[in-house]
Tab-separated table of C-alpha atoms and ligand atoms in Angstrom:
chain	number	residue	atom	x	y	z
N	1	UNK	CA	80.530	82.898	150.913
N	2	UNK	CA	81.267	81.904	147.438
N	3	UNK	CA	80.129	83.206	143.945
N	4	UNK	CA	78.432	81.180	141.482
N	5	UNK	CA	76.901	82.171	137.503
N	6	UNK	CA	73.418	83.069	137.900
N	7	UNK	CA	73.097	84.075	134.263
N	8	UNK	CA	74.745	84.446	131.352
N	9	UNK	CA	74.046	86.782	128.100
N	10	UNK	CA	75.593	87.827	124.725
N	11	UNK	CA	75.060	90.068	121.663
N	12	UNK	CA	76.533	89.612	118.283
N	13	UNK	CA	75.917	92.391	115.397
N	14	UNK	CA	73.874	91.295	112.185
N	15	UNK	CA	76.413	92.227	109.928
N	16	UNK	CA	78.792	89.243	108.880
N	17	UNK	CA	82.355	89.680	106.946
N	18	UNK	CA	83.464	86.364	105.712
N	19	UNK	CA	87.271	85.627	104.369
N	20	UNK	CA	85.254	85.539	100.875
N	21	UNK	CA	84.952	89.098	101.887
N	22	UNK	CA	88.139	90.220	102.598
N	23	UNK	CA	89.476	88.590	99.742
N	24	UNK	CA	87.764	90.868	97.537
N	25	UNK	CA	89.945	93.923	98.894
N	26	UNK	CA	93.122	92.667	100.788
N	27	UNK	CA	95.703	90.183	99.141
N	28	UNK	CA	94.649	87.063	101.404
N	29	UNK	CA	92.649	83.799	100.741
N	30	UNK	CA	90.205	82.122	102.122
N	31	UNK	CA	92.733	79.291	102.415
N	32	UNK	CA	95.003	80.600	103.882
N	33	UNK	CA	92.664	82.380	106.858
N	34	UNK	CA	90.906	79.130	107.538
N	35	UNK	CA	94.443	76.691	107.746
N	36	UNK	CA	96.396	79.404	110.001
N	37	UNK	CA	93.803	80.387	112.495
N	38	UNK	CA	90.455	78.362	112.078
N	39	UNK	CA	88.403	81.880	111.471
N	40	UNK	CA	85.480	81.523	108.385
N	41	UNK	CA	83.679	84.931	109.338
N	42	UNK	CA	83.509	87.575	111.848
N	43	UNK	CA	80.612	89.893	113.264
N	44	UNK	CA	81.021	93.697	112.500
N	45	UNK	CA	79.069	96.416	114.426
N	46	UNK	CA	76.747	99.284	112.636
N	47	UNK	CA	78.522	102.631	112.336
N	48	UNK	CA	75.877	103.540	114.815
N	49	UNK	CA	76.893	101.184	117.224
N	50	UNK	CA	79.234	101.936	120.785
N	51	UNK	CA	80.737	99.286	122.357
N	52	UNK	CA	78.736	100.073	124.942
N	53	UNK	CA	75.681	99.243	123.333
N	54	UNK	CA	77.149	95.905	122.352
N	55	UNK	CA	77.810	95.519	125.914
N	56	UNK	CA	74.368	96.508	127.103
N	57	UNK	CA	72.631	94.414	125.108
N	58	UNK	CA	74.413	91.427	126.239
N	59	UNK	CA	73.622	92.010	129.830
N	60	UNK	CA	70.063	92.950	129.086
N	61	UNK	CA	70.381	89.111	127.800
N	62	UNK	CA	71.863	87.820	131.041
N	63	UNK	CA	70.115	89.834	133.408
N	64	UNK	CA	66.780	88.042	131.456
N	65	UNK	CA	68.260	84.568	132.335
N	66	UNK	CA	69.260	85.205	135.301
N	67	UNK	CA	65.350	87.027	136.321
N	68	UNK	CA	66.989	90.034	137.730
N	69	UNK	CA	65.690	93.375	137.441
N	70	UNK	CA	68.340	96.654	137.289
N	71	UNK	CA	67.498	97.295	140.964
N	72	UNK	CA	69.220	93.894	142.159
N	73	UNK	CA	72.873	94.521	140.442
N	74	UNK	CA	75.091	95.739	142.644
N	75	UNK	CA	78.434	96.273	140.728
N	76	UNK	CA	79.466	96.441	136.809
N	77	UNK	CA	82.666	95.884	135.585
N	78	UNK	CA	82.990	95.594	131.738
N	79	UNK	CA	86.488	94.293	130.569
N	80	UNK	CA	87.295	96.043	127.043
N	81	UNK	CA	90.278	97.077	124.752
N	82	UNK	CA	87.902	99.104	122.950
N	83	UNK	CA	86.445	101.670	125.327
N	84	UNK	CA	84.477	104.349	123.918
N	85	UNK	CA	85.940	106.810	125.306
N	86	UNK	CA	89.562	107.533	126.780
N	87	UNK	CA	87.460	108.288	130.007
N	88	UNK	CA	85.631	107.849	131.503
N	89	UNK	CA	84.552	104.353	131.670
N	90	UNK	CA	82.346	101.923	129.462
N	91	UNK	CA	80.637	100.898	132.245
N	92	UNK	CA	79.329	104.605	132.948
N	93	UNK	CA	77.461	104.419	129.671
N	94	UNK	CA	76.731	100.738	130.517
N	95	UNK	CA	75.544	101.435	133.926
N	96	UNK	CA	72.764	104.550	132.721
N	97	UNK	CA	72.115	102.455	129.957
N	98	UNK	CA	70.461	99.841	131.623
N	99	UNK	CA	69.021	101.897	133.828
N	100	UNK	CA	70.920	100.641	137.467
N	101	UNK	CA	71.507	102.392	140.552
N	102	UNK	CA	74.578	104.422	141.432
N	103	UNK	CA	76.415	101.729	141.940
N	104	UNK	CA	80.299	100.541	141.128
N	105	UNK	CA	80.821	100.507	137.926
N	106	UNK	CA	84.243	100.517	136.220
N	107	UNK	CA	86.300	99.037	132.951
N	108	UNK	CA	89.085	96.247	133.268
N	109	UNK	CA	91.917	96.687	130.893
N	110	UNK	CA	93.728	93.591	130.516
N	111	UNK	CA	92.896	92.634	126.736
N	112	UNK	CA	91.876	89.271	125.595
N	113	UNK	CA	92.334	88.233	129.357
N	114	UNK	CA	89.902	90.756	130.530
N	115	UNK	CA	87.156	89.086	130.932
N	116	UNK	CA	88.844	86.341	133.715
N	117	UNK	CA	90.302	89.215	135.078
N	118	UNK	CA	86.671	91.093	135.671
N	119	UNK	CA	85.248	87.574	136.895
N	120	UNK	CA	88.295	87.226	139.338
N	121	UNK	CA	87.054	90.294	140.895
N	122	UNK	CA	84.081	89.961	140.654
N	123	UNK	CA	84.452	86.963	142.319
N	124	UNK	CA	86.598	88.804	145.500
N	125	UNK	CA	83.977	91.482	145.674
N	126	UNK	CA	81.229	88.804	146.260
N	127	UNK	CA	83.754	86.394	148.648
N	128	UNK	CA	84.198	89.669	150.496
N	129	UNK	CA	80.942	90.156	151.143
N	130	UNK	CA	80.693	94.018	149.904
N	131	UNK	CA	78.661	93.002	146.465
N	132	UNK	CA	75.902	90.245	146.445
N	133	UNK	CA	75.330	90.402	142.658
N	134	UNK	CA	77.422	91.516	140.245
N	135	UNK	CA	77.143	91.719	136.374
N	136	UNK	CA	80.960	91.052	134.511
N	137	UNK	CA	80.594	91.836	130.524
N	138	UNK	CA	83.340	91.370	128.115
N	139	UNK	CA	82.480	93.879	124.844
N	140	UNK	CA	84.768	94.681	121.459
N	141	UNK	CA	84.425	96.873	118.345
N	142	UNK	CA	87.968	95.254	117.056
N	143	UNK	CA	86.873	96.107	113.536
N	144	UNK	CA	87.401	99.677	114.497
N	145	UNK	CA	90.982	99.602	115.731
N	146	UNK	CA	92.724	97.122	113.152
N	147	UNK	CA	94.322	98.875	109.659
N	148	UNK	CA	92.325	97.083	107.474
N	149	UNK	CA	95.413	97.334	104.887
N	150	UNK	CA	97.420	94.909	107.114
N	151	UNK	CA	96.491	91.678	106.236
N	152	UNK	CA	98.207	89.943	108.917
N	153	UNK	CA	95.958	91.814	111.901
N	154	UNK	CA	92.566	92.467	110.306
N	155	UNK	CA	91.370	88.892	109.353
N	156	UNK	CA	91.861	88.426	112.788
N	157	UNK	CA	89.202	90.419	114.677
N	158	UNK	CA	85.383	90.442	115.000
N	159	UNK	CA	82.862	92.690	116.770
N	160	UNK	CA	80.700	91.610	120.050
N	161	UNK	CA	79.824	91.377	124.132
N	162	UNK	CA	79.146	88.862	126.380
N	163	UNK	CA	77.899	88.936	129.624
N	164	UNK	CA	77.627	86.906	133.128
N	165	UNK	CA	75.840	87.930	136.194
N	166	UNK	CA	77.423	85.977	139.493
N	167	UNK	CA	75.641	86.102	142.526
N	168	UNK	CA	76.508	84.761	146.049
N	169	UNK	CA	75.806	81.349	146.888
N	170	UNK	CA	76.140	78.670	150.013
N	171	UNK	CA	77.826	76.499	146.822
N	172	UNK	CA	80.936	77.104	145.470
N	173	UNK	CA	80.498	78.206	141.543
N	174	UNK	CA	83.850	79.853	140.732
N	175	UNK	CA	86.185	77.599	142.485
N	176	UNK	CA	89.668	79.446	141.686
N	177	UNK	CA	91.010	82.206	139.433
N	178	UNK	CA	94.557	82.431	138.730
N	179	UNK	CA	96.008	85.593	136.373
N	180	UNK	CA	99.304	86.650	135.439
N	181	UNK	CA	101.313	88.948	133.502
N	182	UNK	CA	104.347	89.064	131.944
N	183	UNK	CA	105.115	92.986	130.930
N	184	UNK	CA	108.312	92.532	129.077
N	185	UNK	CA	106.444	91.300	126.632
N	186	UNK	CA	103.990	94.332	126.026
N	187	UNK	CA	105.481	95.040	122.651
N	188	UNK	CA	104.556	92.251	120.638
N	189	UNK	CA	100.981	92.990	120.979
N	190	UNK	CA	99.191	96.456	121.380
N	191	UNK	CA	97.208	99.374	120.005
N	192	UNK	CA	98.825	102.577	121.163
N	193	UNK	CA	96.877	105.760	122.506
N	194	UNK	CA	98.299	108.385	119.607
N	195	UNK	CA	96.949	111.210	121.804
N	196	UNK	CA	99.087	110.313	124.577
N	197	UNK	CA	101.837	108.331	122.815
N	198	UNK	CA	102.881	111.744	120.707
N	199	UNK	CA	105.865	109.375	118.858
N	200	UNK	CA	103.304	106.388	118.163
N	201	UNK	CA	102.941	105.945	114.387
N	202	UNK	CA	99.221	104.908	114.452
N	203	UNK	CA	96.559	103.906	116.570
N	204	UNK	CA	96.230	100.101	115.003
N	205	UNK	CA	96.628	96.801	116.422
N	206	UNK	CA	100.258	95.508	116.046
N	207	UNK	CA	101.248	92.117	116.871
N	208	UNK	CA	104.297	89.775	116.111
N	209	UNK	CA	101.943	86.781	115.633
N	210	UNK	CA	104.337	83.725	116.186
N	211	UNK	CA	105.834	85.245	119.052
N	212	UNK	CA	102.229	85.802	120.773
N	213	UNK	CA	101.529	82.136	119.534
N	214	UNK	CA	104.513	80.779	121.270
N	215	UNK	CA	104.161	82.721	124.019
N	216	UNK	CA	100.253	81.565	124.616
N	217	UNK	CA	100.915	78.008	123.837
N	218	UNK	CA	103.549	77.822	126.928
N	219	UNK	CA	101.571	79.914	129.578
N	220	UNK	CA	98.453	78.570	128.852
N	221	UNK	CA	99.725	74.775	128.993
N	222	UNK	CA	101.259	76.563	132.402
N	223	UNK	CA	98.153	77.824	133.572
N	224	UNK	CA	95.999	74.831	133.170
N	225	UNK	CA	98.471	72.477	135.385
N	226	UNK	CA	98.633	75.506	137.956
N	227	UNK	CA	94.680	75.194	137.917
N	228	UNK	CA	94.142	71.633	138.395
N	229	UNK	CA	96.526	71.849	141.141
N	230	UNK	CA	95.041	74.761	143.369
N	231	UNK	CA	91.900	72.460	143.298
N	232	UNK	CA	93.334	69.062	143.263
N	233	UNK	CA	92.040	68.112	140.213
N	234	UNK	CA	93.247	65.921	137.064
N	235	UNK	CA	92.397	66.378	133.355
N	236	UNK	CA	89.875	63.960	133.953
N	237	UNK	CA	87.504	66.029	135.779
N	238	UNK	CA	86.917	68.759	133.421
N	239	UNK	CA	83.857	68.494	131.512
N	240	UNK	CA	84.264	71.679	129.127
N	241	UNK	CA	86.865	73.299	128.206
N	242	UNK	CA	86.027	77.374	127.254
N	243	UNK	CA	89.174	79.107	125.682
N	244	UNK	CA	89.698	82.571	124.171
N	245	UNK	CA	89.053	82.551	120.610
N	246	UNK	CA	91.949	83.520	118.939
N	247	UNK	CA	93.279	80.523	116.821
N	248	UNK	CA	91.736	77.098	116.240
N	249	UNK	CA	95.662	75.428	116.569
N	250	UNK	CA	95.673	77.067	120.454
N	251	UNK	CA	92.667	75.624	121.165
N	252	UNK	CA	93.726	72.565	120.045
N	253	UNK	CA	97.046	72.467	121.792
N	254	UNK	CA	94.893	73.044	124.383
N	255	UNK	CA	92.428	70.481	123.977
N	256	UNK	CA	95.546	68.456	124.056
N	257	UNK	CA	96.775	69.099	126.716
N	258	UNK	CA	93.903	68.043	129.100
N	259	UNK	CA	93.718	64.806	126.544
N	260	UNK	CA	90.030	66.466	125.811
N	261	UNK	CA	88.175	65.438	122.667
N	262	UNK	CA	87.746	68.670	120.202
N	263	UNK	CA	83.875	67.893	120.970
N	264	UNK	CA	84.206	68.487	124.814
N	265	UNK	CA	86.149	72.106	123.748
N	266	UNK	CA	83.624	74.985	122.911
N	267	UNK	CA	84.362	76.285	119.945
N	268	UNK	CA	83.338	79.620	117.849
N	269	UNK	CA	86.611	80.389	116.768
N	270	UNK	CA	84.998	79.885	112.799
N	271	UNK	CA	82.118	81.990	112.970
N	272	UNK	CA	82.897	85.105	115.303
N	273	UNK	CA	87.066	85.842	114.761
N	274	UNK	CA	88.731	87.040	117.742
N	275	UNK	CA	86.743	88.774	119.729
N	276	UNK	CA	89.177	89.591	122.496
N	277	UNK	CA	87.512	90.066	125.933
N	278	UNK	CA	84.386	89.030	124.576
N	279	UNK	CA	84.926	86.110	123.731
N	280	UNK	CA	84.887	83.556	126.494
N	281	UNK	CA	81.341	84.832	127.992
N	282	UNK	CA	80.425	84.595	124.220
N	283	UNK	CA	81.202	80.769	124.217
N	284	UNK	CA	79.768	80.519	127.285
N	285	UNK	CA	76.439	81.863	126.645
N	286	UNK	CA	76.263	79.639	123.583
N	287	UNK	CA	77.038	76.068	125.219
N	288	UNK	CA	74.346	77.191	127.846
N	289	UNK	CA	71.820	78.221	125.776
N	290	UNK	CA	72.347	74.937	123.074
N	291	UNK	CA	71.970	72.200	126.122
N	292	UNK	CA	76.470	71.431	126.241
N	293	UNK	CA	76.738	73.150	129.317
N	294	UNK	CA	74.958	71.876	132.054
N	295	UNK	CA	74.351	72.834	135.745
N	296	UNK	CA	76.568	70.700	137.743
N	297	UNK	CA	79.723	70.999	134.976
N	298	UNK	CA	83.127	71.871	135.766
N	299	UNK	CA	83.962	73.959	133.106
N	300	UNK	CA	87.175	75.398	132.956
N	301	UNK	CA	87.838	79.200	131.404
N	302	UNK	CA	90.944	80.337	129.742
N	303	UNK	CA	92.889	83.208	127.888
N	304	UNK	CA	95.547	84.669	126.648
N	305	UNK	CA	96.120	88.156	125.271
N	306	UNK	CA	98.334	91.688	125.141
N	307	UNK	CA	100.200	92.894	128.157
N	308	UNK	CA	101.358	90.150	128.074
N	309	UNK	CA	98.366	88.611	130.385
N	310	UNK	CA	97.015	85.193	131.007
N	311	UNK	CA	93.847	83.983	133.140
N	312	UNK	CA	91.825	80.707	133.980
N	313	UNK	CA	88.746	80.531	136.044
N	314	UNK	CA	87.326	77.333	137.341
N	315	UNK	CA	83.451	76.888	137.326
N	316	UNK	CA	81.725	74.777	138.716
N	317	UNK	CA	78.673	76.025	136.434
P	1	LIG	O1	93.984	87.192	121.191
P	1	LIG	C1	95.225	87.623	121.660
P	1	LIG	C2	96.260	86.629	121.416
P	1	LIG	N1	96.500	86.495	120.005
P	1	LIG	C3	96.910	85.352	119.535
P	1	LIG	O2	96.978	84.411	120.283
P	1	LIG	C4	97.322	85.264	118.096
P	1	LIG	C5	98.548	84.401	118.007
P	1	LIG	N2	99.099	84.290	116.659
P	1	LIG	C6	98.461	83.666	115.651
P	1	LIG	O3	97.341	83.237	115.788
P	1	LIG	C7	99.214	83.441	114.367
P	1	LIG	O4	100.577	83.761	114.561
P	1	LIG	C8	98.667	84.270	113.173
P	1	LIG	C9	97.335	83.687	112.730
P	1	LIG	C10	98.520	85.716	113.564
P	1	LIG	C11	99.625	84.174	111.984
P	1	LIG	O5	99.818	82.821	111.615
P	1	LIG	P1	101.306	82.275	111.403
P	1	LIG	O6	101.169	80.859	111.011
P	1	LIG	O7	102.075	82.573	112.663
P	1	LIG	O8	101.778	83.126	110.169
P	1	LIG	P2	102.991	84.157	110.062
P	1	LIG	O9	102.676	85.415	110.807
P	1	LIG	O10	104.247	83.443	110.412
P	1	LIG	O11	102.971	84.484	108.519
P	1	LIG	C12	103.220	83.464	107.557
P	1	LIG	C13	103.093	84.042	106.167
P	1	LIG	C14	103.864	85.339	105.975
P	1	LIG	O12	104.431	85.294	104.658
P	1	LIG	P3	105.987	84.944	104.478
P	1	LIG	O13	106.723	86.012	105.244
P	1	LIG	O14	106.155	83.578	105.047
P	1	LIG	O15	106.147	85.021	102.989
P	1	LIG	C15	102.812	86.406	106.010
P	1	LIG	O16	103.144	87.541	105.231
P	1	LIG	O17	101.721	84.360	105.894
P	1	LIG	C16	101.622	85.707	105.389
P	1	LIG	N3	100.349	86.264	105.815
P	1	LIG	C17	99.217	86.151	105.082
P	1	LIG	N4	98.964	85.573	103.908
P	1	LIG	C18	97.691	85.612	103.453
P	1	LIG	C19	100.068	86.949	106.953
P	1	LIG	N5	98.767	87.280	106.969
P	1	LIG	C20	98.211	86.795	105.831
P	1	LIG	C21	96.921	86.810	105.304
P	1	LIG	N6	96.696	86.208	104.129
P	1	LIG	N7	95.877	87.381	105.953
């Protein structure tokens, strides 16, 4: 049995912050945002807005491509750093809201990486037989958990969900998933609880940026040979290249790295900010819906984010 991508979905709020924007009330440029990370604007939710209606929405939008009703899903797992609630889960809310059975549904904490990690098990679940389709959703309110007085974390960070539904096949669609983490590392990137953490000065996202950019730029370059190898693949073979959206000059080192052309690397960097675990399914849902990403691709997935983590999926889309 393997698991392949019946459908994919995404949902982006209306409202757009550009660095124009944020000039007018932090000490940064447009310049400066653009040169360092590749970032022109970001999405920011309504006040009314959950995460989890971000997250519904966007697998409303895949469970319409893939021509599934709510009584065919079998599992949910939603991969966010920006649950609702402390508990229970996201996917609770996620689950009632779109009106599914009482089945599995649970959150995935592993940061920008979340959303390989929810496809990984997604992809077990359905390999073991126990779920036949299962709907993975990557969703972020980052605007709500960055100090927007720290210029070096809020410029960063944008608002949004996106959503696969993978369903058993005969054919092999995910082909691998490799993840790792390296928890030394967890303090050069995190947002602490304050209501359990009573010694944690604020809830905000803190990050040593070069470190984290060092750090990614090895272990992704890592990850990449590790997943050509566990399928006997060179550069060659990949047709697209789907990275977490966190700065334009890791995606580039990247693109390098496999000797891709920038055009064969999907890129939204520019117009949506980091979205965290939202933001590969995001990409995805865009090269699919423009005509880039084809059935038949190989089309590899890849991120990078706080624990430290790191994950790579291999699709054969
Ligand atoms: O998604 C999870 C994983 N996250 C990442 O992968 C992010 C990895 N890190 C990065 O993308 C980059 O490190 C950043 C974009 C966060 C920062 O870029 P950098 O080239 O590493 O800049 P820096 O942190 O070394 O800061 C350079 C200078 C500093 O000034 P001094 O100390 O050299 O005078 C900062 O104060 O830029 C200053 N700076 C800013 N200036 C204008 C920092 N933020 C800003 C800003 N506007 N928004």
């Amino acid at each position: 049995m393997h698991s392949t991508i019946l459908g994919t979905g995404s949902y982006l709020p209306e409202k757009i912050l550009t660095n124009k924007d944020l000039e007018q009330f932090i000490d940064t440029t447009d310049e400066w945002i653009t040169t360092r990370t590749g970032i022109k604007q970001r999405h920011v939710a309504a006040d009314t807005d959950t995460t989890a209606d971000l997250a519904t929405r966007a697998c409303r939008n895949a469970m319409e491509s893939a021509g599934l009703t709510p009584d065919q899903i079998d599992m949910v797992i939603v991969a966010t750093a920006t649950s609702d609630d402390a508990f229970p889960s996201t996917a609770s809310r996620v689950q009632h809201a779109l009106g599914l059975r009482n089945i599995v549904a649970f959150d995935v904490s592993a940061a920008c990486a979340g959303f390989n990690h929810g496809l990984s098990i997604a992809d077990q679940y359905i390999k073991t037989g126990f779920a036949k389709i299962i709907i993975v959703v990557g969703c972020e309110m980052l605007t709500r958990v960055v100090d927007w007085a720290d210029r070096s974390t809020c410029v960063l960070f944008g608002d949004g969900a996106g959503a696969v539904v993978l369903g058993a096949s005969d054919t092999p669609g995910v082909l691998s998933t490799h993840l790792h983490c390296d928890g030394s590392q967890h303090g050069i990137l995190y947002a602490p609880n304050t209501l359990v953490q009573k010694n944690a000065d604020s809830p905000f996202v803190k990050m040593e940026g070069r470190e984290v950019f060092r750090h990614a730029v090895t272990r992704l370059g890592e990850l990449v040979d590790e997943t050509l190898a566990a399928n006997n693949l060179t550069k060659n073979d990949i047709d697209w290249l789907i990275p977490h959206q966190a700065n334009i000059r890791i995606i580039q080192a990247m693109a390098k790295k496999l000797d891709m052309s920038m055009d064969k690397v999907i890129v939204t960097v520019d117009a949506q900010g980091n979205t965290s675990a939202a933001s590969i399914p995001l990409a995805l849902d865009i090269a699919v819906r423009d005509g880039r990403v084809k059935r038949g691709d190989l089309v590899l997935l890849e991120s990078f984010g706080g624990g430290l983590v790191w994950g790579s999926a291999l699709i054969r889309y």
